[in-house]
């Protein structure tokens, strides 16, 4: 059970809204740092342990700066994400480049920055060699296929587009050896939003067994094993956070059994978790614009699925709190909607909430991952601001809201012949 509490009072929110109108996402620095510390602490037994924050969850350089201060690296998958890392001075093995279907200019940028290159396919060895040259250290992404059951969000590994098959790994590392590559890593990611800590121990077992096998057959040493992301978060009040200590113990047991007992060199463990790092520490703050009573009761907010797409895209549950109305006993069932001309633009369907009125502040929980970052401009919706609640209680704007000028910024009316307006 997780009690869905807010890190701010209604009065604090009202003060924030005075200077930054709704809607906006706000992130809780203190809670984010505390989780980052716990995550690192849980794996203190592993020398060289590193979490590479999957920046796609919330690609804001200010958040990344905070996480870097906590010792995290960055996991990038595109040139824009690499450029974001560059903007805050990250380089070298602070960066993991885990991409797929990758154009050469993105590999070029990643190699130029000294990032750890994680290849998604065996054909990319040649692609990289011919176009750029192979770096000293190369990592492959393993897809265990039917050896491992996936989970609901990511689906069955054998139907996933990612990674090498088992036999391609043997072939691929041999190719690297033949081409003079000296340093090796391995990666897998088979789950998304997984709440069972033992699932990750199972993934580690598969990867460690494979490392033992590859090391023996090819006579190579692995420097690291990247266990990917996929650590889930308790979106629903009746769910519990992943027990990091239990997860770590399970992984360590397999590490001892397959790495230590086989006499292999010490292996650094990496994660590239995104959702768990920022997800629970972000909130979408909105106001009720209209209450509508037709065949159903609707609470229309001043935000839309352009601010938070997950409920419409995956049917995801996001908890909703109405600050100041926590103890109101008159409850009503609403569809909580946005303003897009799409009937699936709903933050919640049949949600029982305190009786709402126009102007009420509504806070949607767990928007710190895949919230603002999945935003879009359909229907002319402008993306909101992002705010940071600092540890000292101050609030700073870490990204301003888009304006109409931003919306039209990619249009140059003078450039289109015969189209002067
Ligand atoms: C999305 C992604 C992650 C992060 O996943 P989370 O579920 O946010 O932890 C890590 N690695 C890769 C390759 C990804 O695509």
Tab-separated table of C-alpha atoms and ligand atoms in Angstrom:
chain	number	residue	atom	x	y	z
A	1	UNK	CA	0.000	0.000	0.000
A	2	UNK	CA	1.262	3.465	-0.868
A	3	UNK	CA	-0.417	6.494	0.572
A	4	UNK	CA	-0.659	8.969	-2.256
A	5	UNK	CA	0.498	12.112	-0.496
A	6	UNK	CA	1.450	15.458	-1.976
A	7	UNK	CA	4.682	17.293	-1.116
A	8	UNK	CA	2.821	20.630	-1.081
A	9	UNK	CA	-0.294	22.078	0.542
A	10	UNK	CA	-3.205	23.713	-1.230
A	11	UNK	CA	-1.971	27.111	0.014
A	12	UNK	CA	1.504	26.502	-1.411
A	13	UNK	CA	0.002	25.475	-4.731
A	14	UNK	CA	-2.168	28.606	-4.828
A	15	UNK	CA	0.934	30.716	-4.299
A	16	UNK	CA	2.766	28.900	-7.091
A	17	UNK	CA	-0.216	29.306	-9.413
A	18	UNK	CA	-0.181	33.072	-8.747
A	19	UNK	CA	3.074	33.312	-10.696
A	20	UNK	CA	2.784	30.260	-12.942
A	21	UNK	CA	-0.708	29.566	-14.224
A	22	UNK	CA	-1.949	25.981	-14.584
A	23	UNK	CA	-1.349	23.547	-16.109
A	24	UNK	CA	2.254	22.669	-15.222
A	25	UNK	CA	4.333	19.713	-14.117
A	26	UNK	CA	6.179	20.122	-10.845
A	27	UNK	CA	8.993	17.868	-9.606
A	28	UNK	CA	9.948	17.200	-5.991
A	29	UNK	CA	13.750	17.477	-5.751
A	30	UNK	CA	14.009	16.236	-2.181
A	31	UNK	CA	12.106	13.006	-2.824
A	32	UNK	CA	13.951	12.413	-6.092
A	33	UNK	CA	17.348	12.765	-4.411
A	34	UNK	CA	16.287	10.522	-1.540
A	35	UNK	CA	15.281	7.765	-3.976
A	36	UNK	CA	18.515	8.151	-5.944
A	37	UNK	CA	20.507	7.719	-2.725
A	38	UNK	CA	18.508	4.619	-1.745
A	39	UNK	CA	18.979	3.100	-5.190
A	40	UNK	CA	22.760	3.548	-5.022
A	41	UNK	CA	22.914	2.363	-1.439
A	42	UNK	CA	21.033	-0.841	-2.289
A	43	UNK	CA	23.867	-1.846	-4.639
A	44	UNK	CA	26.773	-0.616	-2.509
A	45	UNK	CA	28.122	-4.203	-2.514
A	46	UNK	CA	28.950	-3.929	-6.218
A	47	UNK	CA	32.072	-1.912	-6.961
A	48	UNK	CA	31.514	0.328	-9.951
A	49	UNK	CA	27.726	0.105	-9.775
A	50	UNK	CA	26.093	2.836	-11.827
A	51	UNK	CA	22.597	3.865	-12.744
A	52	UNK	CA	22.344	5.518	-16.149
A	53	UNK	CA	19.148	7.526	-15.939
A	54	UNK	CA	17.034	6.898	-19.071
A	55	UNK	CA	16.605	10.529	-19.990
A	56	UNK	CA	13.558	9.934	-22.226
A	57	UNK	CA	11.447	9.714	-19.057
A	58	UNK	CA	11.874	13.421	-18.305
A	59	UNK	CA	14.425	15.051	-20.605
A	60	UNK	CA	15.052	18.163	-18.581
A	61	UNK	CA	18.718	19.133	-18.110
A	62	UNK	CA	18.061	20.554	-14.641
A	63	UNK	CA	16.685	17.218	-13.439
A	64	UNK	CA	19.638	15.446	-15.053
A	65	UNK	CA	22.035	17.799	-13.275
A	66	UNK	CA	20.500	16.840	-9.934
A	67	UNK	CA	20.746	13.131	-10.729
A	68	UNK	CA	24.333	13.544	-11.890
A	69	UNK	CA	25.138	15.109	-8.535
A	70	UNK	CA	23.781	11.897	-7.019
A	71	UNK	CA	26.274	9.918	-9.100
A	72	UNK	CA	24.019	8.867	-11.969
A	73	UNK	CA	25.005	8.648	-15.599
A	74	UNK	CA	22.670	9.202	-18.533
A	75	UNK	CA	21.124	6.718	-20.952
A	76	UNK	CA	20.538	8.309	-24.365
A	77	UNK	CA	18.956	6.965	-27.526
A	78	UNK	CA	18.956	9.930	-29.908
A	79	UNK	CA	21.067	12.874	-30.977
A	80	UNK	CA	18.892	15.326	-29.050
A	81	UNK	CA	19.363	13.315	-25.865
A	82	UNK	CA	23.123	13.240	-26.475
A	83	UNK	CA	23.093	17.010	-27.021
A	84	UNK	CA	21.228	17.423	-23.742
A	85	UNK	CA	23.976	15.452	-21.980
A	86	UNK	CA	26.579	17.650	-23.676
A	87	UNK	CA	24.838	20.822	-22.523
A	88	UNK	CA	25.433	19.914	-18.908
A	89	UNK	CA	28.987	18.779	-19.542
A	90	UNK	CA	28.519	15.011	-19.548
A	91	UNK	CA	30.822	12.839	-21.640
A	92	UNK	CA	32.658	9.528	-21.806
A	93	UNK	CA	31.462	6.605	-19.742
A	94	UNK	CA	28.903	8.781	-17.990
A	95	UNK	CA	26.844	8.197	-21.129
A	96	UNK	CA	25.299	4.937	-22.300
A	97	UNK	CA	24.015	5.087	-25.864
A	98	UNK	CA	21.300	2.445	-26.113
A	99	UNK	CA	19.556	3.027	-29.411
A	100	UNK	CA	17.931	0.952	-32.120
A	101	UNK	CA	17.427	1.479	-35.838
A	102	UNK	CA	20.146	4.110	-35.493
A	103	UNK	CA	21.281	6.540	-38.222
A	104	UNK	CA	25.012	7.027	-38.704
A	105	UNK	CA	25.030	10.655	-37.515
A	106	UNK	CA	23.754	9.563	-34.109
A	107	UNK	CA	26.484	6.947	-33.749
A	108	UNK	CA	28.964	9.607	-34.858
A	109	UNK	CA	27.863	11.966	-32.116
A	110	UNK	CA	27.855	9.214	-29.486
A	111	UNK	CA	31.343	8.010	-30.463
A	112	UNK	CA	32.644	11.600	-30.571
A	113	UNK	CA	31.380	12.126	-27.025
A	114	UNK	CA	33.078	8.922	-25.882
A	115	UNK	CA	29.759	7.344	-24.886
A	116	UNK	CA	29.482	3.621	-24.240
A	117	UNK	CA	27.979	2.231	-27.426
A	118	UNK	CA	25.335	-0.432	-26.950
A	119	UNK	CA	24.575	-2.109	-30.275
A	120	UNK	CA	21.073	-3.380	-30.934
A	121	UNK	CA	21.885	-5.651	-33.872
A	122	UNK	CA	24.709	-7.757	-35.257
A	123	UNK	CA	24.586	-5.890	-38.592
A	124	UNK	CA	25.500	-2.692	-36.735
A	125	UNK	CA	29.027	-3.958	-36.071
A	126	UNK	CA	29.850	-3.560	-39.745
A	127	UNK	CA	27.725	-0.408	-40.038
A	128	UNK	CA	29.687	1.220	-37.224
A	129	UNK	CA	33.050	-0.051	-38.481
A	130	UNK	CA	32.527	1.127	-42.046
A	131	UNK	CA	31.094	4.521	-41.196
A	132	UNK	CA	32.972	5.532	-38.059
A	133	UNK	CA	35.283	2.807	-36.811
A	134	UNK	CA	34.792	0.582	-33.796
A	135	UNK	CA	35.419	2.034	-30.344
A	136	UNK	CA	37.597	0.226	-27.812
A	137	UNK	CA	34.599	-0.764	-25.696
A	138	UNK	CA	31.426	-2.240	-27.217
A	139	UNK	CA	28.246	-3.524	-25.604
A	140	UNK	CA	25.541	-5.702	-27.149
A	141	UNK	CA	21.873	-5.782	-26.244
A	142	UNK	CA	20.632	-9.322	-25.619
A	143	UNK	CA	17.076	-10.405	-26.387
A	144	UNK	CA	16.471	-13.722	-24.611
A	145	UNK	CA	13.448	-14.518	-26.789
A	146	UNK	CA	11.322	-17.305	-25.369
A	147	UNK	CA	13.851	-17.973	-22.587
A	148	UNK	CA	12.358	-15.152	-20.604
A	149	UNK	CA	8.748	-14.157	-20.192
A	150	UNK	CA	8.229	-10.480	-20.764
A	151	UNK	CA	5.660	-8.486	-18.903
A	152	UNK	CA	2.460	-6.811	-20.011
A	153	UNK	CA	3.821	-3.455	-21.177
A	154	UNK	CA	6.856	-4.632	-23.120
A	155	UNK	CA	5.266	-7.891	-24.339
A	156	UNK	CA	6.985	-11.164	-25.259
A	157	UNK	CA	10.735	-10.746	-25.862
A	158	UNK	CA	10.556	-12.901	-29.005
A	159	UNK	CA	8.163	-10.382	-30.514
A	160	UNK	CA	10.223	-7.374	-29.488
A	161	UNK	CA	12.294	-5.622	-32.127
A	162	UNK	CA	15.258	-5.197	-29.812
A	163	UNK	CA	18.556	-6.945	-29.389
A	164	UNK	CA	20.658	-9.922	-30.477
A	165	UNK	CA	19.638	-13.568	-30.257
A	166	UNK	CA	21.773	-15.814	-28.088
A	167	UNK	CA	23.723	-17.324	-30.989
A	168	UNK	CA	24.265	-13.882	-32.539
A	169	UNK	CA	25.999	-12.822	-29.317
A	170	UNK	CA	28.599	-15.590	-29.661
A	171	UNK	CA	29.105	-14.660	-33.291
A	172	UNK	CA	29.115	-10.925	-32.581
A	173	UNK	CA	31.667	-10.906	-29.755
A	174	UNK	CA	33.912	-13.158	-31.887
A	175	UNK	CA	33.645	-10.579	-34.688
A	176	UNK	CA	34.636	-7.836	-32.237
A	177	UNK	CA	37.618	-9.899	-31.094
A	178	UNK	CA	38.704	-10.447	-34.671
A	179	UNK	CA	38.457	-6.715	-35.319
A	180	UNK	CA	40.616	-5.845	-32.327
A	181	UNK	CA	37.998	-4.649	-29.847
A	182	UNK	CA	39.349	-5.136	-26.333
A	183	UNK	CA	36.621	-4.238	-23.882
A	184	UNK	CA	33.159	-5.742	-23.626
A	185	UNK	CA	29.828	-5.098	-22.004
A	186	UNK	CA	26.438	-6.759	-22.208
A	187	UNK	CA	22.908	-5.413	-21.779
A	188	UNK	CA	19.390	-6.680	-21.627
A	189	UNK	CA	16.003	-5.112	-20.976
A	190	UNK	CA	12.949	-7.304	-20.965
A	191	UNK	CA	10.494	-5.596	-18.649
A	192	UNK	CA	8.673	-2.328	-18.301
A	193	UNK	CA	6.918	-1.037	-15.203
A	194	UNK	CA	7.579	-4.314	-13.383
A	195	UNK	CA	6.782	-4.273	-9.654
A	196	UNK	CA	8.070	-7.737	-8.697
A	197	UNK	CA	11.644	-7.446	-7.316
A	198	UNK	CA	12.293	-11.138	-8.021
A	199	UNK	CA	11.700	-10.592	-11.728
A	200	UNK	CA	14.948	-8.608	-11.880
A	201	UNK	CA	16.870	-11.335	-10.053
A	202	UNK	CA	15.610	-13.728	-12.751
A	203	UNK	CA	16.808	-11.415	-15.515
A	204	UNK	CA	20.202	-11.117	-13.807
A	205	UNK	CA	20.447	-14.891	-13.594
A	206	UNK	CA	19.907	-15.260	-17.334
A	207	UNK	CA	22.465	-12.570	-18.072
A	208	UNK	CA	25.101	-13.848	-15.606
A	209	UNK	CA	24.811	-17.431	-16.860
A	210	UNK	CA	25.244	-16.144	-20.376
A	211	UNK	CA	28.273	-14.060	-19.371
A	212	UNK	CA	29.871	-17.149	-17.820
A	213	UNK	CA	29.231	-19.075	-21.021
A	214	UNK	CA	30.483	-16.329	-23.354
A	215	UNK	CA	33.559	-15.654	-21.201
A	216	UNK	CA	34.541	-19.314	-21.250
A	217	UNK	CA	33.847	-20.061	-24.924
A	218	UNK	CA	35.417	-16.869	-26.305
A	219	UNK	CA	38.018	-16.367	-23.591
A	220	UNK	CA	37.001	-12.754	-22.938
A	221	UNK	CA	36.267	-10.675	-19.847
A	222	UNK	CA	33.167	-8.593	-19.438
A	223	UNK	CA	33.500	-5.243	-17.706
A	224	UNK	CA	29.853	-4.673	-17.007
A	225	UNK	CA	26.376	-6.087	-17.186
A	226	UNK	CA	23.624	-3.565	-17.822
A	227	UNK	CA	20.309	-4.816	-16.482
A	228	UNK	CA	18.330	-2.151	-18.333
A	229	UNK	CA	15.352	-0.304	-16.928
A	230	UNK	CA	11.834	-1.427	-16.267
A	231	UNK	CA	11.579	-0.926	-12.508
A	232	UNK	CA	7.919	-0.187	-11.960
A	233	UNK	CA	6.237	2.369	-9.741
A	234	UNK	CA	3.063	2.085	-7.678
A	235	UNK	CA	0.660	4.156	-9.762
A	236	UNK	CA	-2.281	2.735	-7.817
A	237	UNK	CA	-2.723	3.313	-4.091
A	238	UNK	CA	-2.949	-0.448	-3.441
A	239	UNK	CA	0.415	-1.138	-5.093
A	240	UNK	CA	3.799	-1.055	-3.365
A	241	UNK	CA	7.139	0.295	-4.453
A	242	UNK	CA	9.702	-2.259	-5.692
A	243	UNK	CA	11.712	-3.417	-2.683
A	244	UNK	CA	15.189	-2.344	-3.810
A	245	UNK	CA	16.985	-4.235	-1.050
A	246	UNK	CA	15.198	-7.464	-1.917
A	247	UNK	CA	15.902	-6.921	-5.605
A	248	UNK	CA	19.558	-6.294	-4.844
A	249	UNK	CA	19.843	-9.399	-2.615
A	250	UNK	CA	18.325	-11.539	-5.370
A	251	UNK	CA	20.732	-10.140	-7.947
A	252	UNK	CA	23.698	-10.581	-5.577
A	253	UNK	CA	22.810	-14.237	-4.959
A	254	UNK	CA	22.994	-14.844	-8.700
A	255	UNK	CA	26.156	-12.776	-8.992
A	256	UNK	CA	27.831	-14.955	-6.373
A	257	UNK	CA	26.554	-18.129	-7.991
A	258	UNK	CA	27.453	-17.410	-11.610
A	259	UNK	CA	30.178	-14.736	-11.602
A	260	UNK	CA	32.143	-15.319	-8.407
A	261	UNK	CA	31.783	-19.114	-8.305
A	262	UNK	CA	32.943	-19.372	-11.922
A	263	UNK	CA	36.073	-17.407	-11.069
A	264	UNK	CA	35.171	-14.564	-13.426
A	265	UNK	CA	36.618	-11.069	-13.055
A	266	UNK	CA	34.476	-8.622	-11.049
A	267	UNK	CA	31.629	-7.229	-13.086
A	268	UNK	CA	30.209	-3.737	-12.727
A	269	UNK	CA	26.443	-3.681	-12.595
A	270	UNK	CA	24.596	-0.982	-14.435
A	271	UNK	CA	20.956	-0.050	-14.646
A	272	UNK	CA	19.289	2.335	-17.038
A	273	UNK	CA	16.153	2.994	-15.102
A	274	UNK	CA	13.945	5.929	-16.044
A	275	UNK	CA	10.412	5.645	-14.740
A	276	UNK	CA	11.334	4.749	-11.155
A	277	UNK	CA	13.805	7.624	-10.837
A	278	UNK	CA	11.549	10.560	-11.668
A	279	UNK	CA	8.047	9.109	-12.186
A	280	UNK	CA	6.685	9.267	-8.637
A	281	UNK	CA	8.237	12.675	-8.003
A	282	UNK	CA	6.371	14.610	-10.698
A	283	UNK	CA	2.828	15.985	-10.548
A	284	UNK	CA	0.606	17.551	-13.181
A	285	UNK	CA	-1.207	20.482	-11.607
A	286	UNK	CA	-4.380	21.568	-13.307
A	287	UNK	CA	-7.647	23.362	-12.592
A	288	UNK	CA	-11.238	22.377	-13.206
A	289	UNK	CA	-12.490	24.462	-16.106
A	290	UNK	CA	-15.992	23.055	-16.501
A	291	UNK	CA	-18.311	20.583	-14.843
A	292	UNK	CA	-20.602	18.900	-17.326
A	293	UNK	CA	-23.626	16.728	-16.574
A	294	UNK	CA	-25.009	14.747	-19.535
A	295	UNK	CA	-25.195	10.957	-19.835
A	296	UNK	CA	-22.240	10.963	-17.486
A	297	UNK	CA	-20.609	13.518	-15.228
A	298	UNK	CA	-17.508	15.155	-16.622
A	299	UNK	CA	-14.873	17.278	-14.963
A	300	UNK	CA	-13.068	19.147	-17.731
A	301	UNK	CA	-9.550	20.306	-16.838
A	302	UNK	CA	-7.419	23.082	-18.292
A	303	UNK	CA	-4.891	20.434	-19.390
A	304	UNK	CA	-5.212	17.600	-21.887
A	305	UNK	CA	-3.579	14.393	-23.061
A	306	UNK	CA	-0.999	16.670	-24.695
A	307	UNK	CA	0.270	17.170	-21.126
A	308	UNK	CA	-0.068	13.528	-20.051
A	309	UNK	CA	-0.694	10.916	-22.696
A	310	UNK	CA	-0.406	7.716	-20.652
A	311	UNK	CA	-4.070	7.267	-19.668
A	312	UNK	CA	-5.231	7.719	-23.279
A	313	UNK	CA	-2.359	5.734	-24.782
A	314	UNK	CA	-2.216	2.755	-22.426
A	315	UNK	CA	-5.338	3.105	-20.291
A	316	UNK	CA	-2.964	3.792	-17.411
A	317	UNK	CA	-4.174	4.673	-13.950
A	318	UNK	CA	-2.939	7.956	-12.521
A	319	UNK	CA	-4.091	8.838	-9.057
A	320	UNK	CA	-5.865	12.166	-8.617
A	321	UNK	CA	-5.930	14.331	-5.507
A	322	UNK	CA	-8.043	17.435	-5.039
A	323	UNK	CA	-6.028	19.521	-2.556
A	324	UNK	CA	-8.165	20.953	0.228
A	325	UNK	CA	-10.925	18.427	-0.438
A	326	UNK	CA	-9.169	15.335	0.963
A	327	UNK	CA	-11.761	14.953	3.718
A	328	UNK	CA	-14.878	15.878	1.742
A	329	UNK	CA	-17.353	13.033	2.169
A	330	UNK	CA	-19.638	13.769	-0.790
A	331	UNK	CA	-18.097	11.664	-3.537
A	332	UNK	CA	-19.125	11.705	-7.169
A	333	UNK	CA	-18.048	9.588	-10.106
A	334	UNK	CA	-16.485	11.572	-12.940
A	335	UNK	CA	-14.760	11.146	-16.219
A	336	UNK	CA	-11.884	13.606	-15.852
A	337	UNK	CA	-11.256	15.001	-19.312
A	338	UNK	CA	-8.981	17.226	-21.327
A	339	UNK	CA	-9.976	19.493	-24.197
A	340	UNK	CA	-8.698	17.639	-27.269
A	341	UNK	CA	-11.227	16.759	-29.944
A	342	UNK	CA	-10.565	13.100	-29.184
A	343	UNK	CA	-12.919	11.146	-26.977
A	344	UNK	CA	-10.028	9.251	-25.419
A	345	UNK	CA	-8.673	12.494	-23.991
A	346	UNK	CA	-9.523	11.407	-20.468
A	347	UNK	CA	-7.216	11.363	-17.447
A	348	UNK	CA	-9.592	9.051	-15.620
A	349	UNK	CA	-12.810	7.207	-16.394
A	350	UNK	CA	-15.441	6.552	-13.712
A	351	UNK	CA	-13.199	7.984	-11.010
A	352	UNK	CA	-14.793	8.625	-7.639
A	353	UNK	CA	-13.660	12.022	-6.400
A	354	UNK	CA	-14.815	14.657	-3.930
A	355	UNK	CA	-17.563	16.806	-5.463
A	356	UNK	CA	-15.733	19.165	-7.799
A	357	UNK	CA	-16.381	22.786	-8.681
A	358	UNK	CA	-15.020	25.067	-11.357
A	359	UNK	CA	-11.671	26.468	-10.247
A	360	UNK	CA	-10.717	23.538	-8.029
A	361	UNK	CA	-7.053	22.569	-8.203
A	362	UNK	CA	-6.602	18.979	-9.349
A	363	UNK	CA	-3.261	17.188	-8.963
A	364	UNK	CA	-2.472	14.150	-11.082
A	365	UNK	CA	0.198	11.923	-9.546
A	366	UNK	CA	3.226	10.116	-10.967
A	367	UNK	CA	3.710	12.302	-14.023
A	368	UNK	CA	7.476	12.624	-13.576
A	369	UNK	CA	8.184	10.034	-16.258
A	370	UNK	CA	6.609	9.981	-19.714
A	371	UNK	CA	4.490	12.988	-18.754
A	372	UNK	CA	5.739	16.262	-20.160
A	373	UNK	CA	8.211	14.321	-22.302
A	374	UNK	CA	5.454	12.653	-24.314
A	375	UNK	CA	3.787	16.000	-24.963
A	376	UNK	CA	2.703	17.069	-28.413
A	377	UNK	CA	0.995	19.941	-30.212
A	378	UNK	CA	-2.038	18.237	-31.731
A	379	UNK	CA	-5.119	20.473	-31.765
A	380	UNK	CA	-2.790	23.436	-31.265
A	381	UNK	CA	-2.096	22.541	-27.654
A	382	UNK	CA	1.017	24.168	-26.261
A	383	UNK	CA	3.290	22.296	-23.924
A	384	UNK	CA	3.234	23.399	-20.314
A	385	UNK	CA	5.954	24.698	-18.035
A	386	UNK	CA	8.005	22.432	-15.786
A	387	UNK	CA	8.689	23.578	-12.237
A	388	UNK	CA	11.039	22.276	-9.590
A	389	UNK	CA	10.218	22.264	-5.898
A	390	UNK	CA	13.673	22.719	-4.390
A	391	UNK	CA	14.777	21.088	-1.180
A	392	UNK	CA	14.507	24.422	0.627
A	393	UNK	CA	10.872	24.829	-0.445
A	394	UNK	CA	11.538	27.381	-3.182
A	395	UNK	CA	9.990	26.796	-6.581
A	396	UNK	CA	11.882	27.482	-9.803
A	397	UNK	CA	10.762	27.242	-13.396
A	398	UNK	CA	13.027	24.758	-15.178
A	399	UNK	CA	11.205	25.033	-18.496
A	400	UNK	CA	8.816	27.767	-19.537
A	401	UNK	CA	5.492	27.049	-21.160
A	402	UNK	CA	5.373	27.152	-24.945
A	403	UNK	CA	3.923	30.243	-26.575
A	404	UNK	CA	2.184	30.778	-29.892
A	405	UNK	CA	5.527	32.022	-31.230
A	406	UNK	CA	6.969	28.573	-30.490
A	407	UNK	CA	4.016	27.002	-32.257
A	408	UNK	CA	4.704	29.008	-35.416
A	409	UNK	CA	8.498	28.923	-35.121
A	410	UNK	CA	8.947	26.287	-37.827
A	411	UNK	CA	6.934	28.263	-40.371
A	412	UNK	CA	8.559	30.896	-42.540
A	413	UNK	CA	5.816	32.558	-44.555
A	414	UNK	CA	8.335	34.550	-46.598
A	415	UNK	CA	10.081	31.401	-47.785
A	416	UNK	CA	7.156	29.797	-49.601
A	417	UNK	CA	6.905	31.275	-53.113
A	418	UNK	CA	3.573	32.929	-53.829
A	419	UNK	CA	2.369	32.491	-50.286
A	420	UNK	CA	2.981	35.874	-48.738
A	421	UNK	CA	0.582	36.535	-45.836
B	1	LIG	C1	12.851	3.185	-21.901
B	1	LIG	C2	14.148	2.542	-21.749
B	1	LIG	C3	14.756	2.462	-20.496
B	1	LIG	C4	14.088	2.953	-19.246
B	1	LIG	O1	12.969	2.205	-18.955
B	1	LIG	P1	12.104	2.519	-17.666
B	1	LIG	O2	10.938	1.632	-17.810
B	1	LIG	O3	11.777	3.963	-17.742
B	1	LIG	O4	12.956	2.201	-16.491
B	1	LIG	C5	16.016	1.913	-20.418
B	1	LIG	N1	16.646	1.444	-21.501
B	1	LIG	C6	16.091	1.486	-22.713
B	1	LIG	C7	16.842	0.941	-23.859
B	1	LIG	C8	14.826	2.034	-22.879
B	1	LIG	O5	14.278	2.070	-24.088
